[in-house]
PDB file of C-alpha atoms in Angstrom:
ATOM      1  CA  UNK A   1      68.944 -71.541  -9.021  1.00  0.00           C
ATOM      2  CA  UNK A   2      70.182 -70.874 -13.013  1.00  0.00           C
ATOM      3  CA  UNK A   3      71.239 -67.428 -14.581  1.00  0.00           C
ATOM      4  CA  UNK A   4      69.838 -65.724 -17.815  1.00  0.00           C
ATOM      5  CA  UNK A   5      73.063 -66.350 -19.040  1.00  0.00           C
ATOM      6  CA  UNK A   6      72.919 -70.379 -18.585  1.00  0.00           C
ATOM      7  CA  UNK A   7      68.867 -70.591 -19.772  1.00  0.00           C
ATOM      8  CA  UNK A   8      70.443 -69.201 -22.934  1.00  0.00           C
ATOM      9  CA  UNK A   9      72.782 -71.327 -23.222  1.00  0.00           C
ATOM     10  CA  UNK A  10      70.596 -74.349 -22.499  1.00  0.00           C
ATOM     11  CA  UNK A  11      68.551 -72.940 -25.684  1.00  0.00           C
ATOM     12  CA  UNK A  12      71.231 -72.793 -28.071  1.00  0.00           C
ATOM     13  CA  UNK A  13      72.076 -75.946 -27.071  1.00  0.00           C
ATOM     14  CA  UNK A  14      68.295 -77.606 -27.005  1.00  0.00           C
ATOM     15  CA  UNK A  15      67.935 -76.061 -30.453  1.00  0.00           C
ATOM     16  CA  UNK A  16      71.629 -77.186 -31.761  1.00  0.00           C
ATOM     17  CA  UNK A  17      70.157 -80.485 -30.914  1.00  0.00           C
ATOM     18  CA  UNK A  18      66.958 -79.863 -33.477  1.00  0.00           C
ATOM     19  CA  UNK A  19      64.451 -79.098 -30.455  1.00  0.00           C
ATOM     20  CA  UNK A  20      63.661 -75.427 -32.161  1.00  0.00           C
ATOM     21  CA  UNK A  21      60.068 -75.644 -29.995  1.00  0.00           C
ATOM     22  CA  UNK A  22      61.876 -76.155 -26.767  1.00  0.00           C
ATOM     23  CA  UNK A  23      65.139 -73.697 -27.766  1.00  0.00           C
ATOM     24  CA  UNK A  24      61.410 -71.483 -28.482  1.00  0.00           C
ATOM     25  CA  UNK A  25      60.353 -72.010 -24.892  1.00  0.00           C
ATOM     26  CA  UNK A  26      63.134 -71.375 -23.378  1.00  0.00           C
ATOM     27  CA  UNK A  27      64.441 -68.292 -24.288  1.00  0.00           C
ATOM     28  CA  UNK A  28      60.155 -67.344 -23.384  1.00  0.00           C
ATOM     29  CA  UNK A  29      61.011 -68.528 -19.654  1.00  0.00           C
ATOM     30  CA  UNK A  30      64.426 -66.565 -20.171  1.00  0.00           C
ATOM     31  CA  UNK A  31      62.970 -63.225 -21.313  1.00  0.00           C
ATOM     32  CA  UNK A  32      60.037 -63.570 -18.335  1.00  0.00           C
ATOM     33  CA  UNK A  33      62.916 -63.576 -16.265  1.00  0.00           C
ATOM     34  CA  UNK A  34      64.513 -60.662 -18.085  1.00  0.00           C
ATOM     35  CA  UNK A  35      62.525 -58.960 -20.674  1.00  0.00           C
ATOM     36  CA  UNK A  36      65.421 -56.851 -22.069  1.00  0.00           C
ATOM     37  CA  UNK A  37      67.986 -59.399 -22.582  1.00  0.00           C
ATOM     38  CA  UNK A  38      68.907 -58.867 -25.944  1.00  0.00           C
ATOM     39  CA  UNK A  39      70.374 -62.183 -27.036  1.00  0.00           C
ATOM     40  CA  UNK A  40      67.097 -64.025 -26.150  1.00  0.00           C
ATOM     41  CA  UNK A  41      65.449 -62.013 -28.518  1.00  0.00           C
ATOM     42  CA  UNK A  42      67.901 -62.165 -31.008  1.00  0.00           C
ATOM     43  CA  UNK A  43      67.770 -66.043 -31.213  1.00  0.00           C
ATOM     44  CA  UNK A  44      63.877 -66.173 -31.420  1.00  0.00           C
ATOM     45  CA  UNK A  45      63.823 -63.666 -34.162  1.00  0.00           C
ATOM     46  CA  UNK A  46      66.325 -66.172 -35.611  1.00  0.00           C
ATOM     47  CA  UNK A  47      64.563 -69.256 -34.927  1.00  0.00           C
ATOM     48  CA  UNK A  48      61.295 -67.590 -35.794  1.00  0.00           C
ATOM     49  CA  UNK A  49      62.275 -66.665 -39.303  1.00  0.00           C
ATOM     50  CA  UNK A  50      63.703 -70.285 -39.517  1.00  0.00           C
ATOM     51  CA  UNK A  51      60.209 -71.182 -38.813  1.00  0.00           C
ATOM     52  CA  UNK A  52      58.425 -68.919 -41.382  1.00  0.00           C
ATOM     53  CA  UNK A  53      56.601 -67.051 -38.429  1.00  0.00           C
ATOM     54  CA  UNK A  54      57.611 -63.941 -39.965  1.00  0.00           C
ATOM     55  CA  UNK A  55      55.414 -61.610 -37.765  1.00  0.00           C
ATOM     56  CA  UNK A  56      57.087 -62.743 -34.466  1.00  0.00           C
ATOM     57  CA  UNK A  57      60.509 -62.538 -36.671  1.00  0.00           C
ATOM     58  CA  UNK A  58      60.266 -59.210 -36.559  1.00  0.00           C
ATOM     59  CA  UNK A  59      58.857 -58.385 -33.819  1.00  0.00           C
ATOM     60  CA  UNK A  60      61.963 -59.791 -31.521  1.00  0.00           C
ATOM     61  CA  UNK A  61      64.164 -58.341 -34.608  1.00  0.00           C
ATOM     62  CA  UNK A  62      63.084 -54.624 -33.630  1.00  0.00           C
ATOM     63  CA  UNK A  63      63.580 -55.708 -30.007  1.00  0.00           C
ATOM     64  CA  UNK A  64      66.531 -55.766 -30.386  1.00  0.00           C
ATOM     65  CA  UNK A  65      67.451 -52.754 -32.080  1.00  0.00           C
ATOM     66  CA  UNK A  66      65.608 -51.296 -29.888  1.00  0.00           C
ATOM     67  CA  UNK A  67      67.777 -52.697 -27.137  1.00  0.00           C
ATOM     68  CA  UNK A  68      70.733 -52.131 -28.667  1.00  0.00           C
ATOM     69  CA  UNK A  69      70.875 -48.788 -30.528  1.00  0.00           C
ATOM     70  CA  UNK A  70      74.441 -48.711 -31.090  1.00  0.00           C
ATOM     71  CA  UNK A  71      74.590 -52.247 -32.652  1.00  0.00           C
ATOM     72  CA  UNK A  72      74.890 -51.545 -36.567  1.00  0.00           C
ATOM     73  CA  UNK A  73      74.350 -55.669 -36.716  1.00  0.00           C
ATOM     74  CA  UNK A  74      71.057 -55.724 -35.296  1.00  0.00           C
ATOM     75  CA  UNK A  75      69.751 -53.225 -37.927  1.00  0.00           C
ATOM     76  CA  UNK A  76      71.241 -55.150 -40.358  1.00  0.00           C
ATOM     77  CA  UNK A  77      69.773 -58.292 -39.136  1.00  0.00           C
ATOM     78  CA  UNK A  78      66.632 -56.568 -38.759  1.00  0.00           C
ATOM     79  CA  UNK A  79      66.898 -55.707 -42.659  1.00  0.00           C
ATOM     80  CA  UNK A  80      67.237 -59.059 -43.178  1.00  0.00           C
ATOM     81  CA  UNK A  81      64.251 -60.863 -41.828  1.00  0.00           C
ATOM     82  CA  UNK A  82      62.023 -58.429 -42.473  1.00  0.00           C
ATOM     83  CA  UNK A  83      63.250 -58.936 -46.415  1.00  0.00           C
ATOM     84  CA  UNK A  84      61.932 -62.246 -45.402  1.00  0.00           C
ATOM     85  CA  UNK A  85      58.499 -61.223 -44.353  1.00  0.00           C
ATOM     86  CA  UNK A  86      58.170 -58.968 -47.711  1.00  0.00           C
ATOM     87  CA  UNK A  87      58.406 -55.969 -45.695  1.00  0.00           C
ATOM     88  CA  UNK A  88      61.024 -54.077 -48.070  1.00  0.00           C
ATOM     89  CA  UNK A  89      60.521 -50.577 -47.134  1.00  0.00           C
ATOM     90  CA  UNK A  90      61.483 -51.481 -43.390  1.00  0.00           C
ATOM     91  CA  UNK A  91      64.731 -53.653 -44.691  1.00  0.00           C
ATOM     92  CA  UNK A  92      65.435 -50.523 -46.348  1.00  0.00           C
ATOM     93  CA  UNK A  93      65.030 -48.138 -43.378  1.00  0.00           C
ATOM     94  CA  UNK A  94      66.901 -50.849 -40.748  1.00  0.00           C
ATOM     95  CA  UNK A  95      69.502 -51.105 -43.546  1.00  0.00           C
ATOM     96  CA  UNK A  96      70.561 -47.115 -43.449  1.00  0.00           C
ATOM     97  CA  UNK A  97      70.319 -47.327 -39.403  1.00  0.00           C
ATOM     98  CA  UNK A  98      72.960 -49.909 -39.874  1.00  0.00           C
ATOM     99  CA  UNK A  99      74.416 -47.405 -41.834  1.00  0.00           C
ATOM    100  CA  UNK A 100      74.173 -44.957 -38.983  1.00  0.00           C
ATOM    101  CA  UNK A 101      75.093 -46.592 -36.256  1.00  0.00           C
ATOM    102  CA  UNK A 102      78.630 -47.772 -38.294  1.00  0.00           C
ATOM    103  CA  UNK A 103      79.203 -44.606 -39.018  1.00  0.00           C
ATOM    104  CA  UNK A 104      78.678 -43.271 -35.509  1.00  0.00           C
ATOM    105  CA  UNK A 105      80.798 -45.607 -33.966  1.00  0.00           C
ATOM    106  CA  UNK A 106      84.036 -45.427 -36.681  1.00  0.00           C
ATOM    107  CA  UNK A 107      83.587 -41.981 -35.921  1.00  0.00           C
ATOM    108  CA  UNK A 108      83.310 -42.231 -31.629  1.00  0.00           C
ATOM    109  CA  UNK A 109      86.436 -44.643 -32.136  1.00  0.00           C
ATOM    110  CA  UNK A 110      88.832 -41.451 -34.153  1.00  0.00           C
ATOM    111  CA  UNK A 111      87.542 -39.122 -31.960  1.00  0.00           C
ATOM    112  CA  UNK A 112      89.130 -40.790 -28.938  1.00  0.00           C
TER     113      UNK A 112
END
């Protein structure tokens, strides 16, 4: 049986070969096995954004933030995808969360 990590690698390989539809399909297969695989949601958000399917892109970017609430980059990515979708208020809120997560990470690092 193929692991979710291998499925993710296969999806990225498909995308790199120009098969965006195949990559998206493979990532959805992966999510049937592990619906909380954050990297798959992150990749889908980027792939859907490239296809200008903004609603789907935002949905997957939001899921990444839900799964990785302490990761500033997840919120930066959500902000960029929201900007592209014309969701400016949500983009600004996501950037605020990115800054908060970054501050929390710095404080945690230096508190030790």
